[in-house]
Every structure is written in structure tokens, then in C-alpha cells.
Short mmCIF file of C-alpha atoms in Angstrom, two decimals:
data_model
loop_
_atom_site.label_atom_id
_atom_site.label_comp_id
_atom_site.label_asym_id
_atom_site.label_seq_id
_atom_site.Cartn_x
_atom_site.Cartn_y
_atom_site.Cartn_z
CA UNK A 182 55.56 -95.15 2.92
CA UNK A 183 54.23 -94.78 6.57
CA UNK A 184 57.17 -93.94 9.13
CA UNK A 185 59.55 -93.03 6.03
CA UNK A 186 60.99 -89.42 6.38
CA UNK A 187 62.54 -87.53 2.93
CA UNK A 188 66.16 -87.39 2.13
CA UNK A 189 66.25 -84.19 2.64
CA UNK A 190 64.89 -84.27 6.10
CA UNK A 191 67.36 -87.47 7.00
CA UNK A 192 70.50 -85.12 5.66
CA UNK A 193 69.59 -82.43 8.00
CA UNK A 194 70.74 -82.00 11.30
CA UNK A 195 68.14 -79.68 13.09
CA UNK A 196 70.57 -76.50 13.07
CA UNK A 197 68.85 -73.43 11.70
CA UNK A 198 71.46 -71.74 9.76
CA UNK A 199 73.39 -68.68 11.51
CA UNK A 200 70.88 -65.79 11.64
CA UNK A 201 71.60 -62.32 9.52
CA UNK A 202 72.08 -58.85 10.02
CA UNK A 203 70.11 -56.85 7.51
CA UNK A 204 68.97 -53.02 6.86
CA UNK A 205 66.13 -52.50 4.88
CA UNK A 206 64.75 -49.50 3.73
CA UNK A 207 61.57 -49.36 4.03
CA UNK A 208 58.93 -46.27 3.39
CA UNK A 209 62.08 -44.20 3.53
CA UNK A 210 63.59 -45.14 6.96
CA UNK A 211 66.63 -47.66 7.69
CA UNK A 212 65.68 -50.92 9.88
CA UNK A 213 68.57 -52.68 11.40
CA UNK A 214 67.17 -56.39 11.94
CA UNK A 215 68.55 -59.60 13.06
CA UNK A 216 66.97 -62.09 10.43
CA UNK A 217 66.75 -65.77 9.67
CA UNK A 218 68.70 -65.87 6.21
CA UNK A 219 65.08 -67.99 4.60
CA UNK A 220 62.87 -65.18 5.88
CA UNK A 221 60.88 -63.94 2.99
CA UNK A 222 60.33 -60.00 2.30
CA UNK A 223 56.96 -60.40 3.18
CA UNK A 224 57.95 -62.17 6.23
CA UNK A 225 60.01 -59.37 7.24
CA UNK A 226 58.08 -56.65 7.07
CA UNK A 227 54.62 -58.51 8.75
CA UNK A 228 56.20 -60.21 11.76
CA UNK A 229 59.94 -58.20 12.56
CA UNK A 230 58.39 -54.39 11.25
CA UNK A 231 54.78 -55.31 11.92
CA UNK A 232 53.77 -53.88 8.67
CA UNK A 233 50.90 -55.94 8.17
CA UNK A 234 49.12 -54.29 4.70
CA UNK A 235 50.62 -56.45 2.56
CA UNK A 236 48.99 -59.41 3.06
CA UNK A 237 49.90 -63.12 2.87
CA UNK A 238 47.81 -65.01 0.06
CA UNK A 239 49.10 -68.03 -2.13
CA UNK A 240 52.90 -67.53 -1.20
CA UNK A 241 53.78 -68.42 -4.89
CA UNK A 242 53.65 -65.06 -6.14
CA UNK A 243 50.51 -65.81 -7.66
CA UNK A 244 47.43 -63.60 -6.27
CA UNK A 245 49.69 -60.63 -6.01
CA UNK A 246 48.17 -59.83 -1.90
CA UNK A 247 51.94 -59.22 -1.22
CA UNK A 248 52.59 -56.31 -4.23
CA UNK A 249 54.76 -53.85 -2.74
CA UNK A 250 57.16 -51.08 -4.83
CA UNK A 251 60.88 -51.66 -5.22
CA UNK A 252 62.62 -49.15 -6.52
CA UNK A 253 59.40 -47.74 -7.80
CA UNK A 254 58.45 -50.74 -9.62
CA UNK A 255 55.80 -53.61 -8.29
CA UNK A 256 57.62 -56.44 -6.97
CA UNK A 257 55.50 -59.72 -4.90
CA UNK A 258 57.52 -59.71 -1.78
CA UNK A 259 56.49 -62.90 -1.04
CA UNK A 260 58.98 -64.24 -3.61
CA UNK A 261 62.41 -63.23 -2.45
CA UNK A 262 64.21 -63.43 0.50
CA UNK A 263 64.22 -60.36 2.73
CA UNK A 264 68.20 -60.65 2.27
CA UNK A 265 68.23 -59.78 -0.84
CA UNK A 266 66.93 -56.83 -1.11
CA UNK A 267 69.22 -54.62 1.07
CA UNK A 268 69.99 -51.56 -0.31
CA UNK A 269 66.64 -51.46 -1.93
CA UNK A 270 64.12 -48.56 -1.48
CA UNK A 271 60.82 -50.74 -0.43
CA UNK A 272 57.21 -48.90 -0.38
CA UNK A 273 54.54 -50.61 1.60
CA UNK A 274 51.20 -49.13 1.81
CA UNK A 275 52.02 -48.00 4.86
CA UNK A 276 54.10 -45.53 3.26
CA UNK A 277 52.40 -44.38 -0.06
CA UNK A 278 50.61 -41.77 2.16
CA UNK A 279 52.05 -38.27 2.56
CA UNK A 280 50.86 -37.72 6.23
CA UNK A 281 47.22 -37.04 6.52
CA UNK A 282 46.53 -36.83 2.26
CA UNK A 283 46.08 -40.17 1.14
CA UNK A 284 47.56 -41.21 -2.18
CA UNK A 285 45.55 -40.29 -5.14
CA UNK A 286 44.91 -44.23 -5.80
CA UNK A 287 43.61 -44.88 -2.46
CA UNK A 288 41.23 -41.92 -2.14
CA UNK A 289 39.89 -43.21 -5.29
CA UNK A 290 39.72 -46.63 -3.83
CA UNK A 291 37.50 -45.21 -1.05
CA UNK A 292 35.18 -42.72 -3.84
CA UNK A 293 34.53 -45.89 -6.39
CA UNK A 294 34.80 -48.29 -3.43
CA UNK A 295 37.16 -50.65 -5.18
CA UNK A 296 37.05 -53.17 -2.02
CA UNK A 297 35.05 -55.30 -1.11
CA UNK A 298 36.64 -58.01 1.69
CA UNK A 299 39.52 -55.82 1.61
CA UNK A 300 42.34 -58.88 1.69
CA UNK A 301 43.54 -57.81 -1.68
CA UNK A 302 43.23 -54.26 -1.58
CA UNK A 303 46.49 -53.00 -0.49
CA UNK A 304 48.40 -55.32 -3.25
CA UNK A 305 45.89 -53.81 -5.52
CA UNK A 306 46.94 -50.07 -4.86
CA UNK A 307 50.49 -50.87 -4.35
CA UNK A 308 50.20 -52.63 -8.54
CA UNK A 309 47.47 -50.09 -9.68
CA UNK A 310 50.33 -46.86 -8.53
CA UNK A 311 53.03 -48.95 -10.52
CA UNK A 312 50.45 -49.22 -13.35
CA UNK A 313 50.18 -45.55 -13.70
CA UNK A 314 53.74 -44.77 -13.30
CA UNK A 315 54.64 -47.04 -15.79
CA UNK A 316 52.02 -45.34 -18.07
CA UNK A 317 49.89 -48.40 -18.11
CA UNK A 318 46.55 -47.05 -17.78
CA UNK A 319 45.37 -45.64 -20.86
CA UNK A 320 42.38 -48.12 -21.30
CA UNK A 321 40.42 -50.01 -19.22
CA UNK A 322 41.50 -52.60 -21.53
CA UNK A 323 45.08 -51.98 -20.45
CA UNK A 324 44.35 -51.42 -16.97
CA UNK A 325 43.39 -55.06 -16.88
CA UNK A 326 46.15 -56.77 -18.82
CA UNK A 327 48.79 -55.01 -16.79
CA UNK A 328 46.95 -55.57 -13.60
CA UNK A 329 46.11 -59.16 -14.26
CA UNK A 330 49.03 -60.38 -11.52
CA UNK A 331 46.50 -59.16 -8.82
CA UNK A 332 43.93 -61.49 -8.16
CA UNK A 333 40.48 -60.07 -6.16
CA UNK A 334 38.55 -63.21 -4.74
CA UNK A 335 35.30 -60.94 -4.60
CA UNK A 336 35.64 -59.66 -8.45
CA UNK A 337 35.93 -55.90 -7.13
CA UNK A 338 37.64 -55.57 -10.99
CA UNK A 339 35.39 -53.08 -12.51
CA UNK A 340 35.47 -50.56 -9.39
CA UNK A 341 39.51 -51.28 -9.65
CA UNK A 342 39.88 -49.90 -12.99
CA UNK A 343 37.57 -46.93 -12.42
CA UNK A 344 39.87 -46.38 -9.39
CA UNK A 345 42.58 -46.46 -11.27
CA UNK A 346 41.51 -44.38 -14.43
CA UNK A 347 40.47 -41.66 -11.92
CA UNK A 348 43.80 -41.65 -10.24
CA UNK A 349 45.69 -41.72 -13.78
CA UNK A 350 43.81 -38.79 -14.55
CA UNK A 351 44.77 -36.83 -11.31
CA UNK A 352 48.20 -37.41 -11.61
CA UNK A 353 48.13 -36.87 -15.53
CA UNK A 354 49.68 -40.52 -16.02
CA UNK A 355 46.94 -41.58 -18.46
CA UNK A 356 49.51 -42.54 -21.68
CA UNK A 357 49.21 -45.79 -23.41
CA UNK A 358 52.50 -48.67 -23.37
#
């Protein structure tokens, strides 16, 4: 109905709620922030840490452009609230580097170029390094299934695998699950 607002907007009084203090851990160091208690993981680490790698796709936890490691294990950060996840050890792609020597994954991202755009490929690494640790590369077959929460508009997918097979067999993380 033109002119109508929703319920929910007619209960609300315009005061954003009181913000939060938070520390996240983050590729190993502590960040003290001051956050709106609705800011997203994602959100956090793009705008207040300005680690922009992970990238902001469908928002619904759907394309995967957002995959980051929690405690080791692939997590969509668009899909809980930065709150939530104090205490938590967070890897961002900014951080799967040791200095100069890139991760195994993203050297072989560069040899098989496994890119093509590029919007998906740090979501991609961040999933495809949970893959292997998880033991989840054994086939290309099982490459796919397990990496079939990352989507890549340009269909990159072959190249992907390859990258991660090679990696798996670096790191010796080849088993089947």
C-alpha cells in the first residue's frame, strides 16, 4: 500500500542499540573494537580492520566469497555477528601467509591459475586449505562435493581442483573422508 510503512518499522524508535566492545582475534593478533552489536563478521573485518580479501557476495551465506577459518575450520563470516565470535581464532587470507612464502594453496593458485575475475578467489583458498585439512581432497570427485559451498561466477572449477590436488600433495593431506 503506497505511504504504508511495516510494523516493524512503526515499533521502532530510531535508536541504534548501545554499541559493543569486542576483541577479536584475528590472523593471530588481538583487536580491541567498538562495534555496532548487528555488525556481521564480515563487516568487521572489511570496514573496522580493513581486511578486505574476503569479499562481500550474496550475504546469505550462499556463494561462499566470505569463507574464512575459525578455529581451523571454514566458516562464511557473512553469517554471524562479529559478537559472537570473541574468543575465536579467525584466519583471513591476509593471514594464511607465513611472511614472504605464500601458502602452499595459493602458490598453486598462481602455477594452475585457478582465478579468473578474482572476486571469489580468496573464499576459494580460505575453503580449498579447510578441504585439505579436513582430508577432503582425495579425488577430484571429492574436491568438488566438499567445495561445492564456493561458488566461481567465471567456472575457474577445473583449475580449482588441480590447485587444490597439488597443494594436498605438498602438504601430504591427500586422504579420502
Amino acid at each position: 500500500m503506497p505511504g504504508a510503512i511495516s510494523s516493524a518499522a512503526a515499533q521502532g524508535d530510531g535508536v541504534a542499540p548501545a554499541p559493543l566492545d569486542v576483541v577479536l582475534r584475528v590472523n593471530g593478533a588481538d583487536h580491541r573494537l567498538t562495534l555496532d552489536p548487528r555488525t556481521t563478521l564480515l563487516d568487521a573485518l572489511r570496514e573496522h580492520l580493513h581486511l578486505t580479501g574476503s569479499k562481500k557476495g550474496c550475504g546469505l551465506g550462499q556463494c561462499g566469497a566470505c569463507t574464512v577459518l575459525m578455529d581451523g575450520k571454514r566458516f562464511k563470516s557473512c553469517l554471524s555477528l562479529a559478537a559472537l565470535v570473541e574468543g575465536r581464532e579467525i584466519t583471513t587470507i591476509e593471514g594464511l601467509a607465513q611472511g614472504d612464502e605464500l601458502h602452499p594453496l595459493q602458490a598453486a593458485f598462481i602455477e594452475r591459475d585457478a582465478f579468473q575475475c578474482g572476486y571469489c578467489t580468496s573464499g576459494q583458498i580460505m575453503a580449498g586449505v579447510a578441504c585439505i585439512n579436513e582430508g577432503h581432497a582425495g579425488s577430484p570427485e571429492e574436491i568438488r562435493e566438499w567445495m561445492s559451498g564456493n561458488i566461481c561466477r567465471c567456472g575457474a572449477y577445473d583449475n580449482i581442483v588441480a590447485a587444490i590436488q597439488d597443494a594436498a600433495a605438498v602438504t601430504g593431506s591427500t586422504q579420502g573422508g
